[in-house]
Coordinates of C-alpha atoms and ligand atoms in Angstrom, one line a residue:
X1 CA -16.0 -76.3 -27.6
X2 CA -14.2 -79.3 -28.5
X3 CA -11.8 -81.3 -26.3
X4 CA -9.5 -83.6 -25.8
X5 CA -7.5 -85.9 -24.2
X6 CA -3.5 -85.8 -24.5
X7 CA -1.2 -87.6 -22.6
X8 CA 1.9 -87.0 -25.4
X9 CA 4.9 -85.4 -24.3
X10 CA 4.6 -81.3 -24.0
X11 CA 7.4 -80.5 -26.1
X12 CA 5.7 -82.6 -28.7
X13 CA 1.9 -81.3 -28.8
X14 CA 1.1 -79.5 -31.3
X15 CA -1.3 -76.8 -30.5
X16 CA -1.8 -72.8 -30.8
X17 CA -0.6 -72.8 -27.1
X18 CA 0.3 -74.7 -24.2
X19 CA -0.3 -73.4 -21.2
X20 CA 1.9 -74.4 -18.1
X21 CA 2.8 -73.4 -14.8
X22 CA 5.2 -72.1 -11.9
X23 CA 4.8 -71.5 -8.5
X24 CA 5.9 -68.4 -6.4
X25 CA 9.0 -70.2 -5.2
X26 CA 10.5 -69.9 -9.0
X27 CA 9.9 -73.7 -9.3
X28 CA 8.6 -75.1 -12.8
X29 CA 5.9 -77.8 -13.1
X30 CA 6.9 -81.4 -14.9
X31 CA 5.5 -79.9 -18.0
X32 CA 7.1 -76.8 -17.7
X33 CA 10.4 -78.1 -16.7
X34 CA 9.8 -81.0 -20.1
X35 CA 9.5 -77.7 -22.3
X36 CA 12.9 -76.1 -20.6
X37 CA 14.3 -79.1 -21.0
X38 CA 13.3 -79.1 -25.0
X39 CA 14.2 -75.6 -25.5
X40 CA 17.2 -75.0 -24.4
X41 CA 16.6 -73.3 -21.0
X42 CA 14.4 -71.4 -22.4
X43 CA 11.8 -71.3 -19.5
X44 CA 14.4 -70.8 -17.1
X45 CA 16.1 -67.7 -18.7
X46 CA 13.1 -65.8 -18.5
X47 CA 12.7 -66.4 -14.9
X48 CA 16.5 -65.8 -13.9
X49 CA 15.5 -62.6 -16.0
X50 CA 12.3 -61.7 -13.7
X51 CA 10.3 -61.5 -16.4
X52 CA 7.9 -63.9 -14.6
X53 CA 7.7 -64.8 -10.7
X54 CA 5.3 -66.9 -10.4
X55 CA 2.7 -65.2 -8.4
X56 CA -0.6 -66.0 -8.6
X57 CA -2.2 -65.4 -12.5
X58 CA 1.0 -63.9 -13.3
X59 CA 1.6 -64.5 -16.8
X60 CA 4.1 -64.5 -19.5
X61 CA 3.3 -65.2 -23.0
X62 CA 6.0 -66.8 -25.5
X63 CA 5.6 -66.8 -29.0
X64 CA 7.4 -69.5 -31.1
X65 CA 10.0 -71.1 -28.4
X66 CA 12.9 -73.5 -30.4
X67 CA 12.5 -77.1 -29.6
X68 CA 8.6 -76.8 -29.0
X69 CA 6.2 -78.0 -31.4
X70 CA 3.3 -75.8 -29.4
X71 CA 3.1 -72.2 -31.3
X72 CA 3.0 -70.5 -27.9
X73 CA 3.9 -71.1 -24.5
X74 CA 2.0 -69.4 -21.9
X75 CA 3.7 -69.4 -18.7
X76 CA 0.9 -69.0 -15.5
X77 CA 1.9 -68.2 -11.6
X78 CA 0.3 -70.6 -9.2
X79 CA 1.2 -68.6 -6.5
X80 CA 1.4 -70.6 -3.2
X81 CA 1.9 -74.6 -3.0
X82 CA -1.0 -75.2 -2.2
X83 CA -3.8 -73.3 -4.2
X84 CA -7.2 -72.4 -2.8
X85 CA -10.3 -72.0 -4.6
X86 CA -10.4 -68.0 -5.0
X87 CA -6.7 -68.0 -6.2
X88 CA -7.7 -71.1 -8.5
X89 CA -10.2 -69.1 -10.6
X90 CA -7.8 -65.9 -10.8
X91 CA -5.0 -68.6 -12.3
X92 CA -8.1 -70.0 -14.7
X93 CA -9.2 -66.4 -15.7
X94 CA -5.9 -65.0 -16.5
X95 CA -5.2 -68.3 -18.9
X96 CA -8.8 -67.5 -20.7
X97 CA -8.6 -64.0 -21.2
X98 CA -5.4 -64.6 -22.2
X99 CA -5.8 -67.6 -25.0
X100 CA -9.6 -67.4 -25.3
X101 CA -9.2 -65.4 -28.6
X102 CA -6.7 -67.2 -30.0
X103 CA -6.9 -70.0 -33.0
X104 CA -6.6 -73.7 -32.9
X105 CA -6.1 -75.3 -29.8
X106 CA -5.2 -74.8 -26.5
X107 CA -3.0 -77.4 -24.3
X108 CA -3.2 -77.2 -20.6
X109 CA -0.8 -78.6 -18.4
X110 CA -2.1 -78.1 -15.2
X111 CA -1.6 -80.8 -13.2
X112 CA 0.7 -79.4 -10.8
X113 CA -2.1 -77.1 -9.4
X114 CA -4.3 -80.4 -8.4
X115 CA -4.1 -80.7 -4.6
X116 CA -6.6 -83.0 -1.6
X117 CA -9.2 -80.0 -2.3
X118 CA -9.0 -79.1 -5.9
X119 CA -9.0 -82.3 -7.7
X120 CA -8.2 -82.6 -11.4
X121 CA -12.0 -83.3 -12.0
X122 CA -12.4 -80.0 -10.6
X123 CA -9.7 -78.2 -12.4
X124 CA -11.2 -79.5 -15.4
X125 CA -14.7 -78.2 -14.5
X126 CA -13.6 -74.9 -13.8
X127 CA -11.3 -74.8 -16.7
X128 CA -14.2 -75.4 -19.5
X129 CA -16.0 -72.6 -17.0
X130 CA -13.3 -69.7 -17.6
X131 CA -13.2 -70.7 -21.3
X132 CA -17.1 -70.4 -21.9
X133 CA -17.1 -67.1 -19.5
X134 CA -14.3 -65.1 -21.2
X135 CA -16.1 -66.2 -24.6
X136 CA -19.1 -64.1 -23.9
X137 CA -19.9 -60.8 -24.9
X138 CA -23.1 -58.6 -25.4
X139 CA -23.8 -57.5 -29.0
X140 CA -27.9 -58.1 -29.3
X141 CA -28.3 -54.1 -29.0
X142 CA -25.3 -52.7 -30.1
X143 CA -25.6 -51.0 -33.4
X144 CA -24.4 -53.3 -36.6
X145 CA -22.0 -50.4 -37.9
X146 CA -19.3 -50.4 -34.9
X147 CA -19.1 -54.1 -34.7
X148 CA -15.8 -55.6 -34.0
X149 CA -14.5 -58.2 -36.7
X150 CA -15.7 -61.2 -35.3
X151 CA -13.0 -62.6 -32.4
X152 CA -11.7 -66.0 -33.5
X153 CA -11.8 -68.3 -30.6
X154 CA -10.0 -71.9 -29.6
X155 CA -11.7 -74.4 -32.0
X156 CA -10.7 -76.9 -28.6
X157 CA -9.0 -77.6 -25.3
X158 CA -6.3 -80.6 -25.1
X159 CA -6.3 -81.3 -21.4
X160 CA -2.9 -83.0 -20.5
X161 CA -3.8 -85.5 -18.2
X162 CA -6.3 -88.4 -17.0
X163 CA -9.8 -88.8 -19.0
X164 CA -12.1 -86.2 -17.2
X165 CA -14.3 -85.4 -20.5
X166 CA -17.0 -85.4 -18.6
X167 CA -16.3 -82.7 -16.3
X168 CA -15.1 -80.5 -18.9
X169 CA -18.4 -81.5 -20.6
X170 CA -20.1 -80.3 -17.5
X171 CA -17.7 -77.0 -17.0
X172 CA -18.9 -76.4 -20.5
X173 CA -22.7 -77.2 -20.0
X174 CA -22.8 -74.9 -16.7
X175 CA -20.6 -71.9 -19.0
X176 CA -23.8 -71.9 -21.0
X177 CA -26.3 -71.9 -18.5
X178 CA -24.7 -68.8 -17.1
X179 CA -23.9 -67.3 -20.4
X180 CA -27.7 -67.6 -21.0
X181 CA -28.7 -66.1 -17.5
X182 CA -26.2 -62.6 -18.1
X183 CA -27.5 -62.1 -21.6
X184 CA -31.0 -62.3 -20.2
X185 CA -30.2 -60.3 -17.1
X186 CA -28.4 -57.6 -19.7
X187 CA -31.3 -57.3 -21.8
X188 CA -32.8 -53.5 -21.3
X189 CA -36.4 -53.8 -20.0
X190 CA -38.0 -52.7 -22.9
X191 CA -37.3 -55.7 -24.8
X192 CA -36.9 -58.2 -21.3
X193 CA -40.6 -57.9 -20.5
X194 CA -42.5 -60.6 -18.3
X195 CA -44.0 -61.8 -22.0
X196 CA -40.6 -62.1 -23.5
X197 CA -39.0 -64.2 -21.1
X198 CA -42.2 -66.3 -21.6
X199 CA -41.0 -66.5 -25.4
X200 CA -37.7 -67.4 -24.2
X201 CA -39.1 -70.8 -22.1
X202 CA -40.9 -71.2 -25.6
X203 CA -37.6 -71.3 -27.5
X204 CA -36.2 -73.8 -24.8
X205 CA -38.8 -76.3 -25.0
X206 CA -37.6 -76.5 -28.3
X207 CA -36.3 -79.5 -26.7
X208 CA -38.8 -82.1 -25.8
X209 CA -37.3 -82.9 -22.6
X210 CA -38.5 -79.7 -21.2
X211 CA -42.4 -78.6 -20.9
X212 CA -43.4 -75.1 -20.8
X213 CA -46.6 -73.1 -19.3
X214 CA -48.0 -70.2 -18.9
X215 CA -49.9 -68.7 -16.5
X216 CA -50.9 -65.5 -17.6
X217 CA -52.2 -62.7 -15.5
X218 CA -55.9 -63.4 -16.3
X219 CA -56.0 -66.5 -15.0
X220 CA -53.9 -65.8 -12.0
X221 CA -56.3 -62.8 -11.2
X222 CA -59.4 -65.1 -11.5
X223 CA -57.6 -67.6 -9.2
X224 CA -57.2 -65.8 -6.7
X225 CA -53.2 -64.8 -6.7
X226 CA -53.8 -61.0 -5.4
X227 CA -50.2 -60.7 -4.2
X228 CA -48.7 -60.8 -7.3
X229 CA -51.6 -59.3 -9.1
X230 CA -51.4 -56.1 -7.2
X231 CA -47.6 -56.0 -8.8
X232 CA -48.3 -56.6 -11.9
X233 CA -51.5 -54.7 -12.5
X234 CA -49.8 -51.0 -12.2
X235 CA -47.7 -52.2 -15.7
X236 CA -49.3 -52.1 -19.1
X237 CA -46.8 -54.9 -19.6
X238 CA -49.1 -58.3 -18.6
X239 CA -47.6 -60.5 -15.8
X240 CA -46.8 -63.6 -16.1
X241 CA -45.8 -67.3 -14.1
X242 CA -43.8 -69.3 -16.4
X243 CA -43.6 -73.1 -15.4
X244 CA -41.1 -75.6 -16.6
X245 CA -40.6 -79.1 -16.3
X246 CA -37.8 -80.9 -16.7
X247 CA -38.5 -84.4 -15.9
X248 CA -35.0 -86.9 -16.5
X249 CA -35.5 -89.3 -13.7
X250 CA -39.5 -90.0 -14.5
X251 CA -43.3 -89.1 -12.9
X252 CA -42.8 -91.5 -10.1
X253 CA -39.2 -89.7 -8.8
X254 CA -39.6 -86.3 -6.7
X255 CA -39.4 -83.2 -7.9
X256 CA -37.6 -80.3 -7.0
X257 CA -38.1 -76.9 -6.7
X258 CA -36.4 -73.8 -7.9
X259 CA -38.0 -70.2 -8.2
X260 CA -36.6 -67.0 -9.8
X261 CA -37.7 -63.2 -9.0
X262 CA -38.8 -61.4 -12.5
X263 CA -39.4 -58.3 -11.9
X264 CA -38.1 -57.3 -15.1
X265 CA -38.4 -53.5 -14.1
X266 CA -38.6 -52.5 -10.6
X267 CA -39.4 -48.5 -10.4
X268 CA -40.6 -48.9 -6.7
X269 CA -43.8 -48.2 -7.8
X270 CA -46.0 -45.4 -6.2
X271 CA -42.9 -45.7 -3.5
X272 CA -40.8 -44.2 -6.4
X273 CA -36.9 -45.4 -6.1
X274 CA -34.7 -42.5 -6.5
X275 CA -33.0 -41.6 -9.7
X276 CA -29.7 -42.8 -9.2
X277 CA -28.5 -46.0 -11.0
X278 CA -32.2 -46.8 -11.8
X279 CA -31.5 -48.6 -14.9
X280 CA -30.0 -51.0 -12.9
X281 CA -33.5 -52.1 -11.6
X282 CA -33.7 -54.1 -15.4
X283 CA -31.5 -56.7 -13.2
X284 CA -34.3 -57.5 -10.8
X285 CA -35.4 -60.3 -12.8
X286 CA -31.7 -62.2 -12.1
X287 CA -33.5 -64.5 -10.1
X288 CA -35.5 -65.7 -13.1
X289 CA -32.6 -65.4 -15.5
X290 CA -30.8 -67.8 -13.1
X291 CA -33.9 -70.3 -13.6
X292 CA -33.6 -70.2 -17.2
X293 CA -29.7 -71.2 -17.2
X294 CA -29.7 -73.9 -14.8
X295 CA -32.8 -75.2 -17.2
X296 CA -30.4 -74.5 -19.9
X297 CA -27.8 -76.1 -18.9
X298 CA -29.8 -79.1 -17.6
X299 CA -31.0 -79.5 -21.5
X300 CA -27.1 -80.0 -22.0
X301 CA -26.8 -82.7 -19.5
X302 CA -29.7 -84.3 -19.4
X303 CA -29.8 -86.0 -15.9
X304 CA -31.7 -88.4 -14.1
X305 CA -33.7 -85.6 -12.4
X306 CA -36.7 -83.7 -11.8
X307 CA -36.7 -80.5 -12.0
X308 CA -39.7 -77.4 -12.0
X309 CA -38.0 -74.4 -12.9
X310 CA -40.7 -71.5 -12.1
X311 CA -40.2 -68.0 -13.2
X312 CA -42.4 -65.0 -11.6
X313 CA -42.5 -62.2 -13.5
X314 CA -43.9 -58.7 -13.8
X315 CA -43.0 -55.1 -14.2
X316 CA -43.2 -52.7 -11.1
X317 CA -44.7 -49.8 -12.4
X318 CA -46.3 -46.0 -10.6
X319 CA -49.7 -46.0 -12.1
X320 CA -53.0 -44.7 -11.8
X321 CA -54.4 -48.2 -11.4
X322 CA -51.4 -49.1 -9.3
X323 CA -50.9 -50.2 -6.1
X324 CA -50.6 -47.5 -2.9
X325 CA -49.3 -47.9 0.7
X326 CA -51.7 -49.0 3.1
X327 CA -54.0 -51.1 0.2
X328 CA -54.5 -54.9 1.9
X329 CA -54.9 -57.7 -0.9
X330 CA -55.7 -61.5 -0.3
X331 CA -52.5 -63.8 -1.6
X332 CA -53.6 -67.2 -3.3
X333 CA -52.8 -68.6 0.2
X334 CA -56.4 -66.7 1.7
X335 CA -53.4 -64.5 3.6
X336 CA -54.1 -61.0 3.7
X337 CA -51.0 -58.4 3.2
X338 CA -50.9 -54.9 3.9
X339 CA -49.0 -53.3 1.2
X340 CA -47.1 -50.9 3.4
X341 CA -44.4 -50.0 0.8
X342 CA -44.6 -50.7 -2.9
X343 CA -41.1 -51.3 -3.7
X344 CA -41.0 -54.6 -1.5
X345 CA -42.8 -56.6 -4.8
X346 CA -40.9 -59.1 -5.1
X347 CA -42.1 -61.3 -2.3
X348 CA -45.6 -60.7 -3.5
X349 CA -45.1 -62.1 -6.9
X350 CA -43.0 -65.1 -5.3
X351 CA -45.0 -65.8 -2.3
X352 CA -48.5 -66.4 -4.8
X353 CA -45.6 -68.5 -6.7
X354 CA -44.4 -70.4 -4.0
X355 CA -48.5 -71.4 -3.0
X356 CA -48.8 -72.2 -6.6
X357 CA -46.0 -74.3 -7.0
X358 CA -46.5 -76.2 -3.7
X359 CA -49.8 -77.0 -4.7
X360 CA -49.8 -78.2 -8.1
X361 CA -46.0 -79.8 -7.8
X362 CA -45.5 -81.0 -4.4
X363 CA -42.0 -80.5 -4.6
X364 CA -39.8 -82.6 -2.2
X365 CA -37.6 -78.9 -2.2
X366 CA -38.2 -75.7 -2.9
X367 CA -35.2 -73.3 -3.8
X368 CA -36.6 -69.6 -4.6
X369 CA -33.5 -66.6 -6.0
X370 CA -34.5 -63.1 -6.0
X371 CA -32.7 -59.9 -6.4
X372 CA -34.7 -59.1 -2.8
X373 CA -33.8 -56.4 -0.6
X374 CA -30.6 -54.1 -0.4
X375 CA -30.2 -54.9 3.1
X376 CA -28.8 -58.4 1.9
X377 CA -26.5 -56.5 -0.3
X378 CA -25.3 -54.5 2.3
X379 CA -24.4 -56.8 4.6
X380 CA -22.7 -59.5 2.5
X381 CA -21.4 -57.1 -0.7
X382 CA -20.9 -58.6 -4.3
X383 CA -19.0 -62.1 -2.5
X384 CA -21.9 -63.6 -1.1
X385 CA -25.0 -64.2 -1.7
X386 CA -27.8 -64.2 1.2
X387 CA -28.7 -68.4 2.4
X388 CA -31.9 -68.5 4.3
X389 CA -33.8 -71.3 5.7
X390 CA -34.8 -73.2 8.8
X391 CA -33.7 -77.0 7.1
X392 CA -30.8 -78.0 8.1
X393 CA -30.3 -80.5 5.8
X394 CA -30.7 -77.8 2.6
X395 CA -28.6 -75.4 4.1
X396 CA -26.0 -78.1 3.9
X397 CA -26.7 -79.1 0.2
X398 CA -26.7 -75.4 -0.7
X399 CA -23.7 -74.9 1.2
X400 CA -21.5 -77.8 -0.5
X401 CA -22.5 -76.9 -3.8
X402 CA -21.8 -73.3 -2.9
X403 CA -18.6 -74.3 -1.9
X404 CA -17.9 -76.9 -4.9
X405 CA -18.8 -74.4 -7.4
X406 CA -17.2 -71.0 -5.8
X407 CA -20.4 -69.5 -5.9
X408 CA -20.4 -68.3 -2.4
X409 CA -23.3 -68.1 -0.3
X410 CA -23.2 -67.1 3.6
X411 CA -26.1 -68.5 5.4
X412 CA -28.2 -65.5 7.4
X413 CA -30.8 -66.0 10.3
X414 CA -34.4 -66.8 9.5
X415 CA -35.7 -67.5 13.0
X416 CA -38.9 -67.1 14.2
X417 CA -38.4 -64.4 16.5
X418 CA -38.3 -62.1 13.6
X419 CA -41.6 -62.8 12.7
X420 CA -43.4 -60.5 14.7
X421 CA -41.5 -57.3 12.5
X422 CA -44.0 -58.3 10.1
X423 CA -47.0 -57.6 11.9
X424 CA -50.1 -55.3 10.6
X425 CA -52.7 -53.9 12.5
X426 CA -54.9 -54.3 9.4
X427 CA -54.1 -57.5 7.3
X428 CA -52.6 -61.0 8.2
X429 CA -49.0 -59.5 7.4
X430 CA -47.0 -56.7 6.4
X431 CA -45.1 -56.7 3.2
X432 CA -42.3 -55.1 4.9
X433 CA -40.6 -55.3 8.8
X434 CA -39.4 -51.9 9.4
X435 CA -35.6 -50.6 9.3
X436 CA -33.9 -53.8 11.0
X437 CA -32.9 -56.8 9.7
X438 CA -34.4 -56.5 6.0
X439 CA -32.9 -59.7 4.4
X440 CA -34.3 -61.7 7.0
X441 CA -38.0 -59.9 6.9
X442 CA -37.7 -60.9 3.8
X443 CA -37.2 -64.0 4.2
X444 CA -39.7 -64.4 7.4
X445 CA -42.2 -63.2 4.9
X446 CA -41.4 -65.6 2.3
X447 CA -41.8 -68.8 4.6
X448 CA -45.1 -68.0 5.7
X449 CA -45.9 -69.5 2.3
X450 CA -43.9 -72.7 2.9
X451 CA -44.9 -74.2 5.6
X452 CA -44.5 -77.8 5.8
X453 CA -42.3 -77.9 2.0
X454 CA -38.0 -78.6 2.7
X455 CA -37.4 -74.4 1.8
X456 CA -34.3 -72.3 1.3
X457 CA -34.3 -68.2 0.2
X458 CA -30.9 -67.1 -1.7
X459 CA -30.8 -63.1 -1.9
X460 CA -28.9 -62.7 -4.9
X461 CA -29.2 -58.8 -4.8
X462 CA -25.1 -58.3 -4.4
X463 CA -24.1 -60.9 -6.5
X464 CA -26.4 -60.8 -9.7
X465 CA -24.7 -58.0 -11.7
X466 CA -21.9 -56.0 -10.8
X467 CA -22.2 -52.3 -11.8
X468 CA -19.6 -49.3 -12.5
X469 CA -18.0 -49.7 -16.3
X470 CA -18.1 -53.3 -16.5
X471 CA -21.6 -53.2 -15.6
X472 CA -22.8 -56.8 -16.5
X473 CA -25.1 -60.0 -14.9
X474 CA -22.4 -62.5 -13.6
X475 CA -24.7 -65.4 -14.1
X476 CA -24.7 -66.4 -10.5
X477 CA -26.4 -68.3 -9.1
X478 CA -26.7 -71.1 -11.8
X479 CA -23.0 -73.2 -11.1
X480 CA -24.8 -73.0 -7.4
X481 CA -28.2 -74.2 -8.6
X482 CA -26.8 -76.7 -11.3
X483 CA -24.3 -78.5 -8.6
X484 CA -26.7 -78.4 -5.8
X485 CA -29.8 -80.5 -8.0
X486 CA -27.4 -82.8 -9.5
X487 CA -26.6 -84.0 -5.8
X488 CA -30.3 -84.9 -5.9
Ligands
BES513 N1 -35.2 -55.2 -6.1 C1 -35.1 -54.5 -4.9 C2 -33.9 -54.9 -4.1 C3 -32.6 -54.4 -4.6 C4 -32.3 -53.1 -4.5 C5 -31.7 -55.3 -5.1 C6 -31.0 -52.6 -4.9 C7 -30.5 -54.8 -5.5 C8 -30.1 -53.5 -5.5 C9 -36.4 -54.8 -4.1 O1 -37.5 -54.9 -4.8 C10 -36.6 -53.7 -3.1 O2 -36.8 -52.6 -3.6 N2 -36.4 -53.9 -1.8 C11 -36.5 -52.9 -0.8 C12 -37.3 -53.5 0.3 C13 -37.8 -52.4 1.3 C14 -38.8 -51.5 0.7 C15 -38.3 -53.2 2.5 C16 -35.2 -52.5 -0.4 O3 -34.3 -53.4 -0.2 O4 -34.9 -51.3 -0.2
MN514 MN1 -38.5 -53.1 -5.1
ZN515 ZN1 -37.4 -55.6 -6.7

């Protein structure tokens, strides 16, 4: 997307739209009230008419309005004075799905929204976030025949208003990072496979700024990694920990940390999930698909950084050579786990990550994201997603950029007098902590495998895809992920 910026008079821009705005109270921005002014009243007609109110996202679409060079004017409820973040991305949706198919360029006028909280920066940032968002759309398996005539789209955006190019350049650079984590989370598993999404790390390091490995699950076997080998075995579909390294700021800087579940089909295993919305199991490898776009969209930006985006992926498969309830297997730590349910995998392939990683990388951070347990969902919905950890000073990070980014997390308990759940009278460790309190077994689990490394969990499980009949991968966490390491 191309922008620009305009600080010409809005009766005078010419553009396929402009987009400007009214609040609940009836009362028209400056721009809004310049293009009444141009046209004649206009504007104001239509509101004495209650075509328009102003509520929040509210919108009223006006082809070819005398005295304005603008093609379209697209009127936009702001609601309340004072607009908060939640009502701030309804207004910014509503404007996208509303111009985002439409020719030539779009003018926004949106300076009126821009308050102590939401600064125009901001505004810009999400604005260039709603465009890229409402542009994509899933075609990779749908058949040729029944495709649409390809949508036209704005060639730009003229932002009316001070220079903030580069937060629209950012808004822009995070809309691809997600776009890239929902068509990976939407691929069906057949095709998403721990191999492919290896392939897909290939394609990335097309640019030499990032450095891609493979550990395959040979080697991770002979190493010693039987926590995630005892996943990944019961899959004719090898396993794999993909490793890659982004380093902007140079060798001597630290490096940071972030980790993605990808289980790229999780059946349960020999503890068989039920039927019921089982497909939706392909998403389980969000967590990974969230690495990939915050490396993506890192490629865009290039910052002074260091970052180690690890991926750890296998398929959870019911097998003859697959894992059973009550097996115990050594992790790459020398822990031993007693497998006590199958379908809690996903800390076993991240907790022989996380030893890995710490080892070979000694992050100053470590961030791991995994679709983990339904309990988080549960208790949080599709709003939040699950924060874990015991350092204060992460939990703050995470929780700004959380915040900044309207990619909500709500920080859960991970203290150690859940621990004990975990216990096995045969092994080191259970893989699972009974009925109470699953997000935070989870997590309790998870930090034995951190100890001494600045650590933070986010359960993504509610907030990775949403189902029903717009069944999709939101993208989330990556705005999260991308704002919170470029405060590093
Ligand atoms: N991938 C699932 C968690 C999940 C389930 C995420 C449904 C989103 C929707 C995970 O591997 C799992 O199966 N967790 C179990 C853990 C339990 C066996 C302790 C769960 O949450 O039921
Ligand atoms: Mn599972
Ligand atoms: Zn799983």
């Amino acid at each position: 997307m191309q922008y620009q910026i305009s600080s010409s008079s809005p009766a005078d821009l010419q553009a396929s739209c402009i987009v400007v705005t009214l609040d609940q109270s009836g009362k028209l921005s400056d721009a809004a009230q310049a293009i009444d002014n141009a046209s004649g009243g206009f504007i104001q007609a239509r509101i004495d008419g209650r075509d328009i109110r102003g509520k929040t996202a509210e919108t009223l679409l006006l082809p070819a309005v005398s005295g304005i060079k603008a093609e379209r004017v697209l009127l936009v409820g702001s609601g309340k004075e004072d607009v908060k973040p939640a009502a701030a991305q309804k207004i910014l949706k509503a404007i996208a799905a509303t111009t985002g198919k439409m020719d030539g360029q779009i003018a926004l006028a949106l300076s009126a929204l821009v308050n102590d909280e939401l600064t125009e920066t901001w505004w810009a940032e999400q604005t260039a976030m709603a465009f890229g968002s409402a542009a994509y759309q899933f075609t990779e398996t749908k058949g040729k025949k029944d495709e649409p005539e390809a949508d036209s789209a704005p060639q730009g955006l003229i932002w009316l208003g001070n220079d903030v190019t580069d937060a629209l350049n950012k808004g822009d650079a995070v809309a691809n990072g997600v776009n890239f984590a929902r068509e990976l989370g939407n691929m069906p598993p057949n095709i998403c496979t721990p191999s492919w999404l290896a392939g897909q790390a290939g394609e990335l390091a097309a640019d030499k700024a990032l450095d891609v490995s493979v550990l395959d699950e040979e080697e991770l076997e002979e190493m010693g990694a039987g926590a995630f080998v005892s996943v990944a075995k019961g899959s004719s579909e090898p396993g794999k920990i993909i490793i890659m390294k982004y380093m902007g700021a140079g060798k001597d800087a630290p490096v940071h940390m972030i980790l993605g579940k990808g289980i790229t089909f999780d059946t349960g295993g020999i503890s068989l999930k039920p039927g019921q919305k089982m497909d939706e199991m392909k998403y389980d490898m969000c967590g990974a698909a969230s690495v990939f776009g915050t490396m993506k969209t890192l490629l865009q930006l290039k910052p002074a950084i260091n970052v180690i985006g690890m991926v750890t992926s296998a398929e959870n498969m019911p097998a003859g050579n697959a894992s059973k309830p009550g097996d115990v297997v050594t992790s790459l730590s020398g822990k031993t786990i007693e497998i006590l349910n199958t379908d809690a995998e996903g800390r076993l392939v991240l907790c022989d990550a996380l030893t890995y990683g710490i080892d070979h990388f000694k992050p100053a951070s470590v961030v791991d994201i995994a679709t983990l347990t339904g309990a988080c969902m549960a208790a949080l919905g599709e709003v939040n997603s699950g924060l874990f950890t015991q350092d204060e000073t992460l939990a703050g990070e995470l929780q700004t950029a959380a915040q900044y980014s309207c990619d909500k997390v709500w920080r859960l308990p991970l203290e150690d007098d859940y621990q004990e759940l975990l216990d096995s009278n045969f092994a080191d460790m259970a893989n699972i902590g009974g009925p109470l309190a699953g997000a935070t077994t989870a997590a309790c689990f998870l930090s034995r495998f951190t100890e001494g490394t600045p650590w933070a969990h986010l359960d993504i499980a509610g907030t990775a895809w949403v189902g029903g009949a717009k069944k999709g991968a939101t993208g989330r966490p990556v705005p999260l992920l991308v704002n919170y390491l470029l405060g590093k």
